[in-house]
Coordinates of C-alpha atoms in Angstrom, one line a residue:
Chain A
M1 CA 15.4 53.9 -6.7
L2 CA 17.5 55.8 -4.9
E3 CA 19.8 58.1 -5.7
T4 CA 23.3 57.6 -4.1
G5 CA 26.4 58.6 -3.8
P6 CA 29.5 56.2 -5.0
D7 CA 30.2 55.5 -1.4
V8 CA 26.9 55.4 0.6
T9 CA 26.5 51.9 1.6
I10 CA 22.7 51.1 0.5
Y11 CA 21.2 48.3 3.0
S12 CA 18.4 46.3 1.5
F13 CA 16.3 44.0 3.3
R14 CA 13.8 41.1 1.8
L15 CA 10.9 40.5 4.6
Y16 CA 9.4 37.2 4.4
V17 CA 5.9 36.8 6.0
A18 CA 3.1 34.4 5.8
G19 CA -0.1 36.4 5.1
N20 CA -1.9 39.6 5.4
T21 CA -1.5 38.6 9.7
E22 CA -1.3 40.9 12.2
R23 CA 2.3 39.3 13.6
S24 CA 3.4 40.1 9.9
Q25 CA 2.5 43.7 9.6
T26 CA 4.2 44.2 13.1
A27 CA 7.3 43.0 11.7
E28 CA 6.6 44.8 8.4
V29 CA 6.4 47.8 10.9
N30 CA 9.1 47.6 13.1
L31 CA 11.9 47.0 10.3
R32 CA 11.0 49.8 8.5
F33 CA 11.1 51.9 11.9
L34 CA 14.2 50.5 12.8
C35 CA 15.4 51.7 9.2
E36 CA 14.3 55.2 9.5
A37 CA 16.0 55.6 12.9
H38 CA 19.2 54.0 11.6
L39 CA 19.8 54.4 7.9
S40 CA 18.1 57.9 7.6
G41 CA 16.4 56.6 4.4
M42 CA 19.2 54.7 2.7
Y43 CA 17.2 51.6 3.1
E44 CA 14.9 48.7 0.6
V45 CA 12.6 46.5 2.0
E46 CA 11.0 44.1 0.1
V47 CA 8.3 42.3 1.7
I48 CA 7.6 38.6 0.6
D49 CA 4.0 36.7 1.3
A50 CA 4.7 33.7 1.1
V51 CA 1.4 32.4 1.0
E52 CA 1.3 34.6 -2.3
R53 CA 4.2 33.4 -3.7
P54 CA 5.9 29.9 -2.0
E55 CA 8.2 29.1 -4.5
L56 CA 10.0 32.5 -3.4
A57 CA 10.1 31.1 0.0
E58 CA 11.7 27.9 -1.5
E59 CA 14.1 29.4 -3.1
G60 CA 14.8 31.6 0.1
R61 CA 14.8 28.2 2.5
I62 CA 12.7 30.1 4.3
L63 CA 10.6 27.7 7.6
A64 CA 10.2 30.4 10.2
T65 CA 8.0 33.6 9.1
P66 CA 8.8 36.7 10.1
T67 CA 12.7 36.0 8.7
V68 CA 14.5 39.3 7.3
V69 CA 17.2 38.9 5.8
R70 CA 20.0 41.7 4.7
L71 CA 21.2 41.0 1.3
T72 CA 23.3 43.9 1.5
P73 CA 25.3 45.0 2.6
P74 CA 27.5 41.5 3.0
P75 CA 28.0 39.4 4.7
Q76 CA 24.4 38.3 4.5
R77 CA 22.3 37.9 7.9
R78 CA 19.2 36.4 8.7
V79 CA 16.5 37.4 12.0
I80 CA 13.7 35.7 12.2
G81 CA 10.5 37.0 14.8
D82 CA 8.4 40.3 14.5
L83 CA 11.6 42.5 15.1
S84 CA 9.4 43.4 18.8
D85 CA 12.8 44.0 20.7
H86 CA 14.2 46.8 18.7
G87 CA 17.2 46.9 20.2
R88 CA 18.5 43.2 19.6
A89 CA 17.2 43.2 16.5
A90 CA 19.5 46.1 15.0
I91 CA 22.6 43.9 16.7
A92 CA 21.2 41.2 14.8
L93 CA 21.1 42.7 11.4
G94 CA 24.0 44.8 11.8
L95 CA 22.6 47.9 11.3
P96 CA 24.9 51.3 12.3
A97 CA 24.3 53.2 15.3
A98 CA 20.8 55.1 15.1
D99 CA 21.3 59.0 14.8
A100 CA 19.1 59.3 18.0
S101 CA 20.9 57.2 20.4
P102 CA 24.6 56.8 19.1
S103 CA 25.6 54.3 22.0
E104 CA 23.6 51.6 20.2
G105 CA 24.3 49.0 17.3
Q106 CA 27.6 48.3 15.9
Chain B
M1 CA -12.4 12.5 6.1
T2 CA -14.9 12.8 8.7
D3 CA -14.5 12.4 12.4
S4 CA -16.3 9.4 12.2
N5 CA -15.9 5.8 13.9
A6 CA -14.5 4.4 10.1
I7 CA -11.3 5.9 9.5
G8 CA -9.8 4.6 6.0
R9 CA -6.7 3.5 5.7
I10 CA -4.0 3.8 3.6
P11 CA -1.4 0.7 3.1
T12 CA 1.8 1.9 3.1
G13 CA 3.1 -0.6 1.0
I14 CA 5.9 -1.5 3.3
D15 CA 6.3 -5.5 3.4
G16 CA 4.4 -6.8 6.2
F17 CA 4.0 -3.5 8.2
D18 CA 0.2 -2.9 6.4
H19 CA -0.4 -6.6 8.0
I20 CA 0.4 -5.7 11.2
A21 CA -1.8 -2.2 11.0
L22 CA -4.6 -3.6 10.2
G23 CA -4.5 -2.2 6.4
G24 CA -2.1 0.7 7.0
L25 CA -1.6 4.4 8.0
P26 CA -4.7 6.0 9.4
A27 CA -6.1 7.6 6.3
G28 CA -5.8 11.9 6.3
R29 CA -4.0 11.8 9.4
S30 CA -1.0 12.5 10.8
T31 CA 1.6 9.3 11.8
L32 CA 4.6 9.8 14.2
V33 CA 7.4 7.1 13.6
S34 CA 9.6 7.8 16.7
G35 CA 13.3 6.0 17.2
T36 CA 16.8 6.5 18.2
T37 CA 19.7 6.9 15.5
G38 CA 19.8 4.8 12.7
S39 CA 16.5 2.7 13.7
G40 CA 15.3 3.0 10.2
K41 CA 12.8 6.1 10.1
T42 CA 14.3 7.8 7.3
L43 CA 13.9 4.8 5.5
F44 CA 10.2 4.3 6.6
A45 CA 9.2 7.7 5.4
V46 CA 11.2 7.6 2.2
E47 CA 9.6 4.1 1.8
F48 CA 6.1 5.2 2.5
L49 CA 6.5 8.0 -0.2
S50 CA 8.2 5.4 -2.5
R51 CA 5.7 2.6 -2.5
G52 CA 3.1 5.2 -2.7
I53 CA 4.6 6.0 -6.1
T54 CA 5.2 2.5 -7.5
R55 CA 2.3 0.6 -5.9
Y56 CA -0.6 3.3 -5.3
N57 CA 0.4 5.7 -8.2
E58 CA 0.1 8.4 -5.4
P59 CA 2.6 11.4 -5.4
G60 CA 4.7 12.5 -2.3
V61 CA 6.3 15.3 -1.3
F62 CA 9.5 15.1 1.2
V63 CA 9.8 17.3 3.6
T64 CA 13.5 17.3 4.8
F65 CA 15.0 19.0 8.0
E66 CA 18.2 16.7 8.2
E67 CA 19.3 15.4 5.3
T68 CA 20.0 17.2 2.0
A69 CA 17.6 16.5 -0.7
T70 CA 20.6 15.3 -2.5
D71 CA 21.7 13.1 0.2
I72 CA 18.3 11.4 0.5
R73 CA 17.9 10.8 -3.3
R74 CA 21.7 8.9 -3.4
N75 CA 20.6 6.9 -0.6
S76 CA 17.5 6.1 -2.2
A77 CA 18.6 5.3 -5.2
S78 CA 20.8 2.1 -4.4
L79 CA 17.5 0.7 -2.8
G80 CA 16.0 1.1 -6.2
F81 CA 14.2 4.4 -5.5
P82 CA 14.4 6.5 -8.4
I83 CA 13.6 9.8 -7.0
Q84 CA 15.4 11.8 -9.3
L85 CA 13.2 10.3 -11.9
W86 CA 9.9 10.8 -9.9
E87 CA 10.7 14.1 -9.4
D88 CA 11.2 15.1 -13.0
E89 CA 7.8 13.2 -13.7
G90 CA 5.9 15.6 -11.2
K91 CA 5.2 12.7 -8.7
W92 CA 7.2 13.8 -6.2
A93 CA 8.5 16.5 -4.4
F94 CA 11.2 18.0 -1.8
V95 CA 10.6 20.7 0.9
E96 CA 14.2 20.9 1.4
A97 CA 14.5 22.6 4.5
S98 CA 18.0 21.2 5.8
G99 CA 20.2 23.3 7.0
S100 CA 18.0 26.5 5.6
I101 CA 18.6 28.4 8.9
S102 CA 22.4 28.2 10.1
E103 CA 22.8 27.7 14.4
D104 CA 22.8 30.9 15.2
T105 CA 19.8 32.5 13.6
P106 CA 18.8 35.1 16.3
A107 CA 14.9 35.0 17.3
V108 CA 13.7 38.7 18.1
G109 CA 10.2 38.2 18.7
A110 CA 6.9 36.0 18.4
Y111 CA 7.8 33.8 14.6
D112 CA 5.8 30.9 13.5
F113 CA 6.2 28.2 11.0
G114 CA 3.6 30.2 8.0
A115 CA 6.3 30.0 5.3
L116 CA 6.7 26.1 5.7
V117 CA 3.1 25.2 5.8
A118 CA 3.1 27.5 2.8
R119 CA 5.7 25.8 1.0
I120 CA 3.9 22.1 2.0
E121 CA 0.8 23.2 0.7
H122 CA 2.4 24.4 -2.5
A123 CA 4.2 21.4 -3.1
V124 CA 1.5 19.3 -2.6
R125 CA -0.9 20.7 -4.7
Q126 CA 1.8 20.9 -7.4
T127 CA 2.0 17.6 -7.4
G128 CA -1.5 16.2 -6.1
A129 CA 0.3 14.6 -3.3
C130 CA -1.2 12.2 -1.4
R131 CA 1.2 11.7 0.9
V132 CA 3.6 13.5 3.1
A133 CA 6.7 13.0 4.7
L134 CA 8.7 15.0 7.4
D135 CA 12.1 13.5 8.6
S136 CA 13.0 14.6 11.2
L137 CA 10.8 16.6 13.6
N138 CA 14.2 17.0 15.8
A139 CA 16.1 19.0 13.1
I140 CA 13.2 21.7 14.4
S141 CA 13.6 21.1 18.2
T142 CA 17.1 21.9 17.7
R143 CA 17.0 25.0 15.4
F144 CA 14.1 26.7 17.5
T145 CA 14.8 26.5 21.0
D146 CA 11.3 27.9 22.7
I147 CA 9.8 24.0 23.5
A148 CA 6.5 25.8 23.6
V149 CA 7.0 27.5 20.4
V150 CA 7.8 24.3 18.6
R151 CA 4.6 22.3 20.3
R152 CA 2.4 25.1 19.4
E153 CA 3.8 25.3 15.3
L154 CA 4.2 21.5 15.2
F155 CA 0.1 21.1 16.0
R156 CA 0.0 23.8 12.8
V157 CA 2.0 21.7 10.7
A158 CA 0.0 18.7 11.6
S159 CA -3.5 20.8 11.4
A160 CA -2.0 22.1 7.8
L161 CA -1.7 18.4 6.6
K162 CA -4.9 17.3 8.1
A163 CA -6.7 20.2 6.1
L164 CA -4.8 19.1 2.9
G165 CA -6.6 15.9 3.3
V166 CA -3.1 14.6 2.8
T167 CA -1.3 10.9 4.9
S168 CA 1.4 12.0 6.6
V169 CA 4.5 10.2 8.7
L170 CA 6.5 12.6 10.9
T171 CA 9.9 11.0 12.4
A172 CA 11.2 12.2 15.5
E173 CA 14.1 10.9 16.9
R174 CA 14.2 9.1 20.8
P175 CA 17.3 9.8 22.9
E176 CA 16.8 6.1 24.1
E177 CA 15.2 2.9 23.9
Y178 CA 12.2 1.8 26.0
D179 CA 12.3 5.7 27.6
G180 CA 9.6 8.1 26.1
V181 CA 8.9 8.6 22.9
T182 CA 10.7 11.6 21.6
R183 CA 13.4 14.0 22.8
Y184 CA 11.2 16.3 24.8
G185 CA 8.1 14.4 25.0
V186 CA 6.5 17.3 22.7
E187 CA 5.2 15.2 19.7
P188 CA 3.3 12.4 20.7
F189 CA 0.8 15.2 22.7
V190 CA 0.2 16.6 18.8
L191 CA -0.2 13.4 17.2
D192 CA -2.8 11.2 17.6
N193 CA -1.1 8.1 16.1
V194 CA 2.6 6.7 16.9
I195 CA 4.6 3.9 15.7
I196 CA 7.8 3.2 17.4
L197 CA 11.3 2.0 15.6
R198 CA 13.9 0.2 17.9
N199 CA 16.9 -0.8 17.3
V200 CA 19.0 -3.2 20.2
L201 CA 20.8 -6.0 21.7
R202 CA 19.2 -9.0 22.2
Q203 CA 21.2 -11.8 23.5
G204 CA 24.0 -10.6 22.0
R205 CA 22.2 -9.5 18.5
R206 CA 21.3 -6.7 17.0
T207 CA 17.4 -6.5 16.5
R208 CA 15.3 -4.2 14.6
T209 CA 11.4 -4.1 16.0
V210 CA 8.5 -1.9 14.9
E211 CA 6.1 -1.2 17.3
I212 CA 2.3 0.9 16.8
V213 CA 1.9 2.3 20.2
K214 CA -1.3 4.1 18.6
F215 CA -3.9 4.5 16.3
R216 CA -6.8 6.7 18.2
G217 CA -9.9 5.6 17.4
A218 CA -8.4 2.7 14.9
P219 CA -7.0 -0.9 15.6
H220 CA -3.8 -2.1 14.6
R221 CA -1.9 -5.1 16.6
T222 CA 0.1 -4.6 19.3
G223 CA 3.6 -5.0 20.5
E224 CA 7.0 -5.3 19.2
W225 CA 7.7 -6.9 15.3
L226 CA 10.6 -7.9 14.0
F227 CA 12.0 -6.1 10.5
T228 CA 15.0 -6.0 8.9
I229 CA 16.3 -3.7 5.7
D230 CA 16.5 -5.7 2.9
P231 CA 20.0 -3.4 1.0
R232 CA 18.1 -4.4 -1.8
G233 CA 14.3 -3.7 -0.9
G234 CA 14.1 -1.4 2.2
I235 CA 11.8 -2.7 5.3
V236 CA 10.9 -5.9 5.8
V237 CA 8.3 -6.7 8.5
V238 CA 8.2 -9.9 9.5
P239 CA 4.7 -10.9 10.0
L240 CA 4.2 -12.5 13.4
A241 CA 1.6 -15.1 14.7
F242 CA -0.8 -14.7 11.9
L243 CA -0.3 -16.5 8.9
T244 CA -2.7 -15.4 5.6
P245 CA -6.1 -18.1 5.6
S246 CA -5.8 -19.7 2.6
D247 CA -8.9 -20.1 1.3
H248 CA -8.7 -23.6 -0.8
A249 CA -6.5 -26.5 0.9
S250 CA -5.2 -29.1 -1.8
L251 CA -6.3 -32.3 -1.9
A252 CA -3.3 -33.5 -4.0
R253 CA -1.1 -36.0 -2.0
V254 CA 3.0 -36.1 -2.5
S255 CA 5.1 -39.0 -1.4
S256 CA 7.6 -38.5 1.3
G257 CA 10.1 -40.4 0.1
I258 CA 9.2 -43.4 2.1
P259 CA 6.1 -45.8 1.4
E260 CA 5.6 -47.3 4.9
L261 CA 5.6 -43.0 5.8
D262 CA 3.4 -42.4 3.4
E263 CA 0.9 -44.8 4.1
M264 CA 1.0 -43.8 7.8
C265 CA 0.0 -40.4 6.7
G266 CA -3.0 -41.8 5.0
G267 CA -1.3 -41.5 1.3
G268 CA 1.4 -39.0 1.6
F269 CA 1.5 -35.5 2.6
Y270 CA -1.0 -33.0 1.1
R271 CA 1.0 -31.1 -1.2
D272 CA 0.5 -27.7 1.1
A273 CA 1.3 -29.4 4.2
I274 CA 4.0 -28.3 6.8
V275 CA 5.6 -31.1 8.5
L276 CA 7.5 -31.3 11.5
M277 CA 9.8 -34.0 12.5
T278 CA 11.3 -34.4 15.7
G279 CA 13.4 -36.4 16.9
P280 CA 16.9 -36.7 19.1
P281 CA 20.1 -37.1 17.0
G282 CA 20.8 -40.3 15.1
T283 CA 17.1 -41.2 14.6
G284 CA 17.1 -40.6 11.3
K285 CA 16.0 -37.1 10.2
T286 CA 18.6 -36.0 7.8
L287 CA 18.0 -39.2 5.7
A288 CA 14.5 -38.9 6.1
S289 CA 15.0 -35.2 4.7
L290 CA 17.8 -37.0 2.0
R291 CA 14.5 -39.1 0.9
F292 CA 12.3 -36.7 0.8
T293 CA 14.1 -34.6 -1.3
A294 CA 14.7 -37.0 -3.3
A295 CA 11.0 -38.0 -3.8
G296 CA 11.0 -34.8 -5.0
V297 CA 13.0 -34.9 -7.8
E298 CA 11.6 -38.2 -8.9
A299 CA 8.8 -36.6 -9.4
G300 CA 9.9 -33.4 -11.1
E301 CA 9.4 -30.8 -8.8
R302 CA 12.3 -28.6 -7.9
C303 CA 13.8 -29.1 -4.6
L304 CA 15.0 -26.6 -1.9
L305 CA 17.2 -28.3 0.2
C306 CA 18.6 -25.7 3.0
T307 CA 20.7 -26.8 6.1
F308 CA 22.0 -24.1 8.7
D309 CA 24.5 -26.8 10.2
G310 CA 27.6 -28.0 7.9
T311 CA 29.1 -27.8 4.5
P312 CA 27.2 -28.7 1.3
G313 CA 30.0 -31.0 1.1
Q314 CA 29.3 -32.9 4.3
L315 CA 25.8 -33.5 3.1
F316 CA 26.5 -34.3 0.0
R317 CA 28.7 -37.0 1.0
S318 CA 26.5 -38.2 3.7
A319 CA 23.6 -38.6 0.9
A320 CA 26.2 -40.8 -1.4
G321 CA 26.2 -42.7 1.8
W322 CA 22.9 -43.8 1.5
G323 CA 23.2 -44.2 -2.6
L324 CA 21.4 -40.6 -3.1
D325 CA 23.2 -38.3 -5.7
L326 CA 22.4 -35.1 -4.5
K327 CA 26.0 -33.8 -7.1
A328 CA 23.2 -35.3 -10.0
M329 CA 19.8 -33.9 -8.6
R330 CA 21.6 -30.8 -8.1
A331 CA 23.1 -31.3 -12.0
S332 CA 19.5 -31.5 -13.2
G333 CA 18.3 -28.3 -12.1
L334 CA 15.7 -29.2 -9.6
L335 CA 17.9 -29.1 -6.6
R336 CA 19.7 -26.1 -4.9
V337 CA 21.8 -26.2 -1.7
M338 CA 21.6 -23.4 0.8
S339 CA 23.9 -24.2 3.7
G340 CA 26.2 -22.1 6.3
Y341 CA 26.1 -21.7 9.7
A342 CA 22.9 -20.1 12.1
E343 CA 25.6 -18.0 13.5
V344 CA 26.2 -16.4 10.5
M345 CA 23.4 -14.0 10.2
S346 CA 20.6 -13.3 12.6
P347 CA 16.7 -15.1 12.3
E348 CA 15.2 -12.2 10.4
D349 CA 18.1 -12.3 7.7
H350 CA 18.1 -16.4 7.5
F351 CA 13.8 -16.0 6.9
L352 CA 14.8 -13.3 4.3
R353 CA 17.2 -15.0 2.2
L354 CA 15.1 -18.3 2.2
R355 CA 12.0 -15.8 1.1
H356 CA 14.6 -14.5 -1.8
A357 CA 15.5 -18.0 -2.5
I358 CA 11.6 -19.6 -2.8
E359 CA 10.7 -16.8 -4.6
E360 CA 13.7 -16.9 -7.2
F361 CA 13.4 -20.7 -7.5
A362 CA 10.0 -21.1 -6.9
P363 CA 10.3 -25.0 -5.3
G364 CA 7.7 -27.4 -5.1
R365 CA 9.4 -28.2 -2.1
L366 CA 11.1 -27.2 0.7
V367 CA 13.7 -28.8 3.3
V368 CA 15.0 -26.8 6.8
D369 CA 17.6 -29.8 8.1
T370 CA 17.4 -28.7 11.5
L371 CA 15.2 -25.7 13.1
S372 CA 17.5 -26.6 15.8
A373 CA 20.4 -25.4 14.7
L374 CA 18.5 -21.6 14.9
E375 CA 18.0 -21.9 18.6
R376 CA 22.2 -21.4 19.0
V377 CA 21.4 -17.8 17.8
A378 CA 17.6 -17.2 18.4
A379 CA 15.3 -16.7 21.9
P380 CA 12.7 -19.4 21.5
R381 CA 10.1 -16.4 20.6
T382 CA 12.2 -15.8 17.8
L383 CA 12.3 -18.7 16.3
L384 CA 8.8 -19.5 16.5
D385 CA 8.5 -16.3 14.8
F386 CA 10.6 -17.6 12.1
V387 CA 8.6 -20.7 11.4
I388 CA 5.2 -18.5 11.7
A389 CA 6.9 -16.3 9.0
L390 CA 8.3 -18.4 6.8
G391 CA 5.1 -20.5 7.0
A392 CA 3.2 -17.8 5.5
V393 CA 5.1 -17.8 2.4
L394 CA 5.1 -21.6 2.4
R395 CA 1.2 -22.2 2.1
Q396 CA 0.8 -18.9 -0.5
N397 CA 2.9 -21.1 -2.6
E398 CA 1.8 -24.6 -1.6
I399 CA 5.1 -25.6 -0.7
T400 CA 5.4 -29.4 0.7
T401 CA 8.0 -28.4 3.5
L402 CA 9.7 -30.4 6.0
L403 CA 10.9 -29.1 9.3
T404 CA 13.4 -30.9 11.2
G405 CA 14.3 -30.8 14.6
T406 CA 15.9 -31.7 18.1
P407 CA 12.9 -31.9 20.4
A408 CA 14.7 -31.1 24.0
G409 CA 16.7 -28.4 21.6
R410 CA 21.0 -28.0 22.5
V411 CA 20.5 -27.1 25.4
S412 CA 18.1 -28.4 27.7
S413 CA 16.4 -25.0 29.0
A414 CA 12.8 -25.0 30.2
N415 CA 10.9 -23.9 27.3
A416 CA 12.6 -25.5 25.0
P417 CA 9.3 -28.3 24.3
L418 CA 6.9 -25.8 24.9
I419 CA 8.4 -24.1 21.4
T420 CA 8.5 -27.5 20.3
S421 CA 4.5 -28.0 20.6
D422 CA 4.0 -24.1 19.5
I423 CA 5.7 -24.7 16.0
A424 CA 3.9 -28.5 16.1
G425 CA 0.4 -26.3 16.4
L426 CA 1.8 -24.7 13.1
S427 CA 2.3 -27.5 11.2
D428 CA -0.3 -30.1 9.7
V429 CA 2.1 -32.7 10.2
W430 CA 3.7 -34.1 13.5
I431 CA 6.3 -37.4 13.0
Q432 CA 8.2 -38.1 16.1
L433 CA 10.9 -40.4 16.0
R434 CA 12.3 -41.2 19.1
Y435 CA 14.5 -44.5 20.7
V436 CA 12.4 -47.0 23.0
E437 CA 14.0 -49.6 25.2
S438 CA 13.6 -52.5 25.5
P439 CA 15.2 -55.1 27.6
A440 CA 17.9 -56.3 25.8
E441 CA 18.4 -52.9 23.1
I442 CA 17.8 -49.4 21.8
R443 CA 15.6 -49.7 18.8
R444 CA 14.5 -46.4 16.8
A445 CA 10.8 -45.9 16.4
I446 CA 8.2 -43.5 14.2
A447 CA 4.6 -42.1 15.2
V448 CA 2.5 -39.8 13.7
L449 CA 1.4 -37.4 16.5
Q450 CA -1.1 -35.5 14.4
A451 CA -2.2 -35.5 10.3
R452 CA -4.6 -32.4 9.7
G453 CA -7.1 -33.9 7.1
S454 CA -5.5 -37.4 7.3
A455 CA -6.9 -40.8 8.6
H456 CA -3.6 -41.3 10.0
D457 CA -2.2 -44.4 12.0
H458 CA -1.6 -44.3 15.5
S459 CA 0.6 -46.8 16.7
I460 CA 4.2 -46.7 17.3
R461 CA 6.1 -48.4 15.0
A462 CA 9.9 -49.9 14.1
L463 CA 12.4 -48.1 12.1
T464 CA 15.6 -49.5 11.3
I465 CA 17.8 -48.4 9.4
D466 CA 20.3 -49.8 7.3
G467 CA 22.6 -49.7 4.1
S468 CA 19.4 -49.6 1.9
G469 CA 17.9 -46.5 3.6
M470 CA 15.0 -46.3 6.5
H471 CA 12.5 -49.2 7.3
I472 CA 9.6 -49.1 9.0
G473 CA 8.2 -51.8 10.6
E474 CA 4.9 -53.5 12.8
P475 CA 3.7 -51.2 15.9
L476 CA 6.1 -52.0 18.7
S477 CA 2.3 -53.3 20.6
G478 CA 5.1 -55.6 22.4
V479 CA 7.1 -52.8 24.2
P480 CA 6.2 -52.3 27.5
H481 CA 7.5 -49.1 28.1
V482 CA 8.3 -46.3 25.8
S483 CA 11.2 -44.1 26.7
T484 CA 10.0 -41.3 28.7
G485 CA 12.8 -38.7 28.2
P486 CA 12.5 -35.4 29.6
V487 CA 9.8 -34.2 26.8
D488 CA 7.1 -36.4 26.4
P489 CA 4.9 -34.7 28.8
E490 CA 4.9 -32.1 27.0
I491 CA 4.7 -33.4 23.6
A492 CA 1.4 -35.2 25.1
R493 CA 0.4 -31.9 26.3
G494 CA 1.7 -30.2 23.1
A495 CA -0.3 -32.7 21.0
S496 CA -3.6 -32.0 23.2
E497 CA -2.8 -28.0 22.6
S498 CA -2.2 -28.1 19.0
E499 CA -5.7 -29.8 18.0
E500 CA -7.4 -26.9 20.5
T501 CA -5.3 -24.0 18.4
E502 CA -6.2 -25.6 15.1
G503 CA -9.0 -23.1 14.6
P504 CA -7.0 -19.6 14.8
A505 CA -3.3 -20.9 13.5
R506 CA -4.8 -21.4 10.6

């Protein structure tokens, strides 16, 4: 677990994939890359494989994979796809502007 | 399931459908059921699974993209499908995909329906499902706007279903009747088997039909088949143009209620006979129907008397005029009278109502007086379908039946007599009542044009009606001219046609 101060926002993501495929790997790599760039390590990513844990996919009502769900901070956001377009993905997930490119993001 | 030329069938259990599908849906495959809004697609999908559970003990998985599981449970309960109970018993599982992703879920990069496939596979394994329904594909098409992806992914879903070995029904919405199969024209290319449900206005009436467009590599009946939705039992396809061949024919004879007519028919009607009696108004059809009914009641048989014209009161009054007490017959429990104007419902619903009454009352005799009243609400073809469907029920139950009709119909359209001859072709006995002109008077006459399996009287006999009823006299050999109405040449043609078609019609 991350050590956080009281006023630091932790971004928590759940990534649903289906099987250990190239697309699954691409999605996870892209998500982690975005998190590193925009959230400076203040994030959690949980990967759920719908093939291994179909009941969790059922519970989350997941149809398409990959799907990323931003659990915190509220409001919840969902994005489908492998996040290969980093700019659009960051906006869709509501990430704060990256350190390297302050003009991007919210 | 292999791809050999012998494709197995899974009976849907939907009333009448398996007849037109020649056994059911192709086993282990996906079938697309397409139709406009309100055409009965969801019901078809729900029934496919429900009948699987109740009739064949085959569990099912319902994948819903549109309605919520709660809605489907509630709507199905009124049809007598206890889905919640089946879920508790592990025979039914929902994969709820409705509203799971809000309309504005953005897509960034490539994706597929891997999670959906995984969920379906999971539900199928858990329940041991043999049947899967997906309702409806359009909800996916509207949610995921990339048509190429949708098409590819539907193919993925169909392949997964095939790999699971389940038989599935996938519904899809089409924007208009008679214009393409589905909204995007995508699904038919994905699936080998396509059924279309229609709900159209024909001659001012809502008509539901089902058509099997293709079953790849498997035979099926073609054309549009009428169906109706029974609020108590779901879809009922009116089985047209085929009759269940009866292995045995009854040799027992029953009385028509008119001794001379019994004689003309070689000793009465066979118990399983369908008798058609045609004649212009005033020739005695209703009287003959009442005599036929009374003879049944006297013999201790239950009789169902169905009239599409007028009220029971009028019928009881005219019966009393002939000395027949219908009220007493009804009080004895042997007579049930169904009446009402033909216009109150569609021919399919008339059929359904009649079939319910037959199942409930189990009559030995049925009278329909008169079929011609239905012509007011039905196209000629529909009327014929009504008789065919009814015939299937009657033969199965060995019900002696008298159908009456006015040969030319109310409207003297050119095809009405043709329909009469078609109906005659489906009947075992055809009795014609007519007027005969002699130089000084017009008299009534009766002839038996056809009586299958019997040596019958070929003469035209005088018919008189007086206060004591109907009397059949001597052959009218001295009469030079039999009244030649516009129907006569057709009837002559119809009679010969019906002999030719006797084989296949039975």
